[in-house]
């Protein structure tokens, strides 16, 4: 299907994965990328971030920018994952030409929450996108994405993405939690209670990413049940929210320690 339409308004890449531990920063970067395809300026000045097209993109009102995010249930609570139906609808929509611009940009928020069937559906459209379509996947970490999906995307890492050390720490915590090693968990949080807020947030983001990978069957962890993983995920959400409210790292680590096992 890649030959339909007026031909590509741009050459090269149709898919990007923007990773950042800070979802807001990742979302902003995705919009700026979208501006690059929809900006009214001549090529050399794109994206200008100030023309009417760019302004519509940045304010979230461009008709040719479509956002996909986790749906909410009847109680208004966000669901845990992006379902295959949502991605299939996106793929069907991608074959409808852009309404105003030369490109149509899909931004998948929390792309790391796509379950395996959703990712496989995404892979199909990433493999054979219409010439005008661009897909921007936003994620905390690319780790939770299938290697086949990742390989289709140009990676864009924002500063602050957690370094290897935090990945190793996150995995250590999950192993301790899986073994219900109370002493080990206490020691772990004791060692990490003096992290600065940024590194603590990176650590929690790392734990979330590893747990998400586990929940999606992309990672094994001996002794960890799916139930545990979901419980720890919501614990991480709480801890992350406290950090954003400027609750001290020591208190947040204490909470995680007390509620892990
Ligand atoms: Zn512009």
GROMACS .gro file of C-alpha atoms and ligand atoms in nm:
model
  262
    1UNK     CA    1   0.000   0.000   0.000
    2UNK     CA    2   0.295   0.232   0.022
    3UNK     CA    3   0.238   0.369  -0.326
    4UNK     CA    4  -0.102   0.528  -0.266
    5UNK     CA    5  -0.164   0.898  -0.271
    6UNK     CA    6   0.046   1.182  -0.395
    7UNK     CA    7   0.365   1.017  -0.288
    8UNK     CA    8   0.563   1.074   0.023
    9UNK     CA    9   0.577   1.436   0.132
   10UNK     CA   10   0.902   1.345   0.300
   11UNK     CA   11   1.168   1.093   0.244
   12UNK     CA   12   1.287   0.833   0.484
   13UNK     CA   13   1.143   0.739   0.811
   14UNK     CA   14   0.784   0.670   0.893
   15UNK     CA   15   0.826   0.559   1.250
   16UNK     CA   16   0.995   0.687   1.559
   17UNK     CA   17   1.011   0.579   1.916
   18UNK     CA   18   1.061   0.862   2.162
   19UNK     CA   19   1.179   0.739   2.499
   20UNK     CA   20   1.186   0.949   2.810
   21UNK     CA   21   1.130   0.876   3.179
   22UNK     CA   22   0.920   1.191   3.179
   23UNK     CA   23   0.599   1.128   2.981
   24UNK     CA   24   0.530   1.500   2.949
   25UNK     CA   25   0.871   1.571   2.797
   26UNK     CA   26   0.829   1.273   2.564
   27UNK     CA   27   0.486   1.397   2.455
   28UNK     CA   28   0.625   1.742   2.382
   29UNK     CA   29   0.906   1.596   2.175
   30UNK     CA   30   0.652   1.389   1.980
   31UNK     CA   31   0.453   1.702   1.896
   32UNK     CA   32   0.767   1.882   1.782
   33UNK     CA   33   0.848   1.586   1.560
   34UNK     CA   34   0.493   1.602   1.421
   35UNK     CA   35   0.547   1.971   1.345
   36UNK     CA   36   0.841   1.867   1.127
   37UNK     CA   37   0.595   1.693   0.894
   38UNK     CA   38   0.314   1.946   0.903
   39UNK     CA   39   0.493   2.282   0.926
   40UNK     CA   40   0.400   2.536   0.659
   41UNK     CA   41   0.755   2.665   0.623
   42UNK     CA   42   0.993   2.568   0.345
   43UNK     CA   43   1.205   2.262   0.412
   44UNK     CA   44   1.506   2.436   0.556
   45UNK     CA   45   1.310   2.611   0.828
   46UNK     CA   46   1.105   2.311   0.940
   47UNK     CA   47   0.975   2.286   1.199
   48UNK     CA   48   0.944   2.653   1.284
   49UNK     CA   49   0.715   2.577   1.581
   50UNK     CA   50   0.543   2.911   1.525
   51UNK     CA   51   0.346   2.901   1.197
   52UNK     CA   52  -0.030   2.837   1.219
   53UNK     CA   53   0.022   2.467   1.133
   54UNK     CA   54   0.285   2.417   1.399
   55UNK     CA   55   0.074   2.606   1.650
   56UNK     CA   56  -0.224   2.382   1.581
   57UNK     CA   57  -0.008   2.074   1.626
   58UNK     CA   58   0.142   2.201   1.952
   59UNK     CA   59  -0.196   2.293   2.094
   60UNK     CA   60  -0.334   1.948   2.008
   61UNK     CA   61  -0.587   2.069   1.751
   62UNK     CA   62  -0.440   1.963   1.420
   63UNK     CA   63  -0.686   1.739   1.232
   64UNK     CA   64  -0.404   1.535   1.084
   65UNK     CA   65  -0.244   1.451   1.416
   66UNK     CA   66  -0.415   1.156   1.582
   67UNK     CA   67  -0.332   1.053   1.936
   68UNK     CA   68  -0.378   0.703   2.067
   69UNK     CA   69  -0.372   0.647   2.440
   70UNK     CA   70  -0.499   0.397   2.693
   71UNK     CA   71  -0.878   0.403   2.709
   72UNK     CA   72  -1.062   0.473   3.030
   73UNK     CA   73  -1.319   0.240   3.181
   74UNK     CA   74  -1.672   0.335   3.286
   75UNK     CA   75  -1.537   0.463   3.619
   76UNK     CA   76  -1.301   0.697   3.438
   77UNK     CA   77  -0.995   0.494   3.534
   78UNK     CA   78  -0.729   0.448   3.271
   79UNK     CA   79  -0.697   0.090   3.149
   80UNK     CA   80  -0.370  -0.095   3.196
   81UNK     CA   81  -0.292  -0.144   2.832
   82UNK     CA   82  -0.355  -0.030   2.478
   83UNK     CA   83  -0.569  -0.298   2.314
   84UNK     CA   84  -0.541  -0.450   1.971
   85UNK     CA   85  -0.875  -0.297   1.867
   86UNK     CA   86  -0.738   0.052   1.915
   87UNK     CA   87  -0.436  -0.023   1.698
   88UNK     CA   88  -0.652  -0.185   1.429
   89UNK     CA   89  -0.872   0.126   1.421
   90UNK     CA   90  -0.559   0.338   1.392
   91UNK     CA   91  -0.433   0.124   1.104
   92UNK     CA   92  -0.768   0.151   0.923
   93UNK     CA   93  -0.769   0.526   0.976
   94UNK     CA   94  -0.415   0.548   0.840
   95UNK     CA   95  -0.547   0.446   0.497
   96UNK     CA   96  -0.775   0.748   0.493
   97UNK     CA   97  -0.582   1.034   0.338
   98UNK     CA   98  -0.487   1.335   0.550
   99UNK     CA   99  -0.763   1.592   0.554
  100UNK     CA  100  -0.553   1.905   0.517
  101UNK     CA  101  -0.184   1.841   0.530
  102UNK     CA  102   0.046   1.624   0.324
  103UNK     CA  103   0.115   1.396   0.613
  104UNK     CA  104  -0.086   1.228   0.881
  105UNK     CA  105   0.085   1.173   1.212
  106UNK     CA  106  -0.015   0.916   1.472
  107UNK     CA  107   0.118   0.960   1.822
  108UNK     CA  108   0.088   0.652   2.041
  109UNK     CA  109   0.115   0.758   2.404
  110UNK     CA  110   0.243   0.499   2.654
  111UNK     CA  111   0.331   0.279   2.357
  112UNK     CA  112   0.504   0.048   2.605
  113UNK     CA  113   0.159  -0.036   2.739
  114UNK     CA  114   0.052  -0.195   2.407
  115UNK     CA  115  -0.008  -0.562   2.475
  116UNK     CA  116   0.152  -0.820   2.249
  117UNK     CA  117  -0.138  -0.846   2.005
  118UNK     CA  118  -0.158  -0.466   1.985
  119UNK     CA  119   0.214  -0.453   1.912
  120UNK     CA  120   0.182  -0.715   1.642
  121UNK     CA  121  -0.101  -0.517   1.484
  122UNK     CA  122   0.116  -0.205   1.503
  123UNK     CA  123   0.401  -0.395   1.341
  124UNK     CA  124   0.187  -0.468   1.034
  125UNK     CA  125   0.117  -0.103   0.966
  126UNK     CA  126   0.475  -0.004   1.052
  127UNK     CA  127   0.598  -0.251   0.793
  128UNK     CA  128   0.380  -0.117   0.515
  129UNK     CA  129   0.267   0.232   0.601
  130UNK     CA  130   0.083   0.453   0.352
  131UNK     CA  131   0.328   0.702   0.201
  132UNK     CA  132   0.191   0.996   0.398
  133UNK     CA  133   0.167   0.829   0.738
  134UNK     CA  134   0.405   0.882   1.028
  135UNK     CA  135   0.396   0.696   1.357
  136UNK     CA  136   0.551   0.828   1.674
  137UNK     CA  137   0.560   0.587   1.965
  138UNK     CA  138   0.616   0.742   2.307
  139UNK     CA  139   0.746   0.523   2.586
  140UNK     CA  140   0.928   0.537   2.915
  141UNK     CA  141   1.165   0.280   2.781
  142UNK     CA  142   1.192   0.097   2.450
  143UNK     CA  143   1.263  -0.224   2.642
  144UNK     CA  144   0.896  -0.310   2.672
  145UNK     CA  145   0.850  -0.299   2.295
  146UNK     CA  146   0.894  -0.609   2.082
  147UNK     CA  147   1.232  -0.613   1.906
  148UNK     CA  148   1.048  -0.635   1.573
  149UNK     CA  149   0.858  -0.314   1.653
  150UNK     CA  150   1.171  -0.140   1.779
  151UNK     CA  151   1.364  -0.231   1.467
  152UNK     CA  152   1.110  -0.042   1.252
  153UNK     CA  153   1.151   0.281   1.448
  154UNK     CA  154   1.417   0.546   1.463
  155UNK     CA  155   1.501   0.578   1.832
  156UNK     CA  156   1.494   0.923   1.986
  157UNK     CA  157   1.615   0.924   2.343
  158UNK     CA  158   1.558   1.225   2.559
  159UNK     CA  159   1.814   1.327   2.815
  160UNK     CA  160   1.747   1.174   3.151
  161UNK     CA  161   1.665   0.831   3.022
  162UNK     CA  162   1.774   0.596   3.292
  163UNK     CA  163   2.123   0.463   3.258
  164UNK     CA  164   2.225   0.098   3.278
  165UNK     CA  165   2.289   0.122   3.653
  166UNK     CA  166   1.921   0.200   3.714
  167UNK     CA  167   1.813  -0.089   3.492
  168UNK     CA  168   2.021  -0.329   3.698
  169UNK     CA  169   1.882  -0.181   4.020
  170UNK     CA  170   1.524  -0.216   3.896
  171UNK     CA  171   1.579  -0.582   3.808
  172UNK     CA  172   1.738  -0.649   4.146
  173UNK     CA  173   1.434  -0.504   4.323
  174UNK     CA  174   1.193  -0.717   4.122
  175UNK     CA  175   1.391  -1.033   4.193
  176UNK     CA  176   1.384  -0.955   4.567
  177UNK     CA  177   1.012  -0.881   4.558
  178UNK     CA  178   0.946  -1.203   4.366
  179UNK     CA  179   1.134  -1.405   4.626
  180UNK     CA  180   0.948  -1.221   4.902
  181UNK     CA  181   1.286  -1.149   5.053
  182UNK     CA  182   1.181  -0.904   5.320
  183UNK     CA  183   1.531  -0.845   5.452
  184UNK     CA  184   1.670  -0.797   5.103
  185UNK     CA  185   1.394  -0.550   5.012
  186UNK     CA  186   1.461  -0.346   5.327
  187UNK     CA  187   1.835  -0.343   5.255
  188UNK     CA  188   1.765  -0.241   4.895
  189UNK     CA  189   1.558   0.062   4.993
  190UNK     CA  190   1.803   0.149   5.271
  191UNK     CA  191   2.078   0.168   5.009
  192UNK     CA  192   1.867   0.384   4.779
  193UNK     CA  193   1.694   0.623   5.016
  194UNK     CA  194   1.952   0.894   4.957
  195UNK     CA  195   1.914   0.907   4.578
  196UNK     CA  196   1.823   1.248   4.447
  197UNK     CA  197   1.465   1.293   4.328
  198UNK     CA  198   1.557   1.261   3.961
  199UNK     CA  199   1.740   0.932   4.007
  200UNK     CA  200   1.467   0.800   4.233
  201UNK     CA  201   1.212   0.878   3.960
  202UNK     CA  202   1.436   0.703   3.706
  203UNK     CA  203   1.459   0.399   3.931
  204UNK     CA  204   1.082   0.380   3.968
  205UNK     CA  205   1.038   0.427   3.592
  206UNK     CA  206   1.284   0.141   3.544
  207UNK     CA  207   1.092  -0.086   3.777
  208UNK     CA  208   0.770   0.000   3.593
  209UNK     CA  209   0.926  -0.077   3.254
  210UNK     CA  210   1.057  -0.415   3.373
  211UNK     CA  211   0.725  -0.504   3.531
  212UNK     CA  212   0.539  -0.403   3.213
  213UNK     CA  213   0.770  -0.626   3.012
  214UNK     CA  214   0.696  -0.911   3.252
  215UNK     CA  215   0.321  -0.856   3.234
  216UNK     CA  216   0.340  -0.867   2.854
  217UNK     CA  217   0.526  -1.202   2.866
  218UNK     CA  218   0.839  -1.051   2.729
  219UNK     CA  219   1.045  -1.110   3.035
  220UNK     CA  220   1.073  -1.387   3.291
  221UNK     CA  221   1.113  -1.351   3.659
  222UNK     CA  222   1.119  -1.658   3.875
  223UNK     CA  223   0.852  -1.657   4.143
  224UNK     CA  224   0.680  -1.339   4.028
  225UNK     CA  225   0.311  -1.383   3.953
  226UNK     CA  226   0.110  -1.156   3.724
  227UNK     CA  227  -0.089  -1.056   4.027
  228UNK     CA  228   0.230  -0.946   4.204
  229UNK     CA  229   0.340  -0.758   3.895
  230UNK     CA  230   0.012  -0.564   3.870
  231UNK     CA  231   0.022  -0.486   4.241
  232UNK     CA  232   0.380  -0.362   4.219
  233UNK     CA  233   0.292  -0.160   3.909
  234UNK     CA  234   0.021   0.028   4.094
  235UNK     CA  235   0.259   0.072   4.387
  236UNK     CA  236   0.510   0.229   4.146
  237UNK     CA  237   0.238   0.458   4.011
  238UNK     CA  238   0.169   0.575   4.365
  239UNK     CA  239   0.537   0.623   4.442
  240UNK     CA  240   0.589   0.814   4.117
  241UNK     CA  241   0.293   1.038   4.195
  242UNK     CA  242   0.433   1.115   4.542
  243UNK     CA  243   0.769   1.208   4.394
  244UNK     CA  244   0.599   1.444   4.150
  245UNK     CA  245   0.428   1.603   4.451
  246UNK     CA  246   0.775   1.659   4.599
  247UNK     CA  247   0.736   1.406   4.879
  248UNK     CA  248   1.089   1.330   5.002
  249UNK     CA  249   1.273   1.037   4.845
  250UNK     CA  250   1.332   0.881   5.188
  251UNK     CA  251   0.957   0.871   5.259
  252UNK     CA  252   0.876   0.732   4.914
  253UNK     CA  253   1.138   0.459   4.949
  254UNK     CA  254   0.999   0.381   5.295
  255UNK     CA  255   0.650   0.344   5.149
  256UNK     CA  256   0.776   0.115   4.872
  257UNK     CA  257   0.966  -0.091   5.126
  258UNK     CA  258   0.667  -0.129   5.356
  259UNK     CA  259   0.420  -0.219   5.080
  260UNK     CA  260   0.633  -0.438   4.856
  261UNK     CA  261   0.587  -0.757   5.051
  262LIG    ZN1  262   0.582   2.571   1.132
   0.00000   0.00000   0.00000
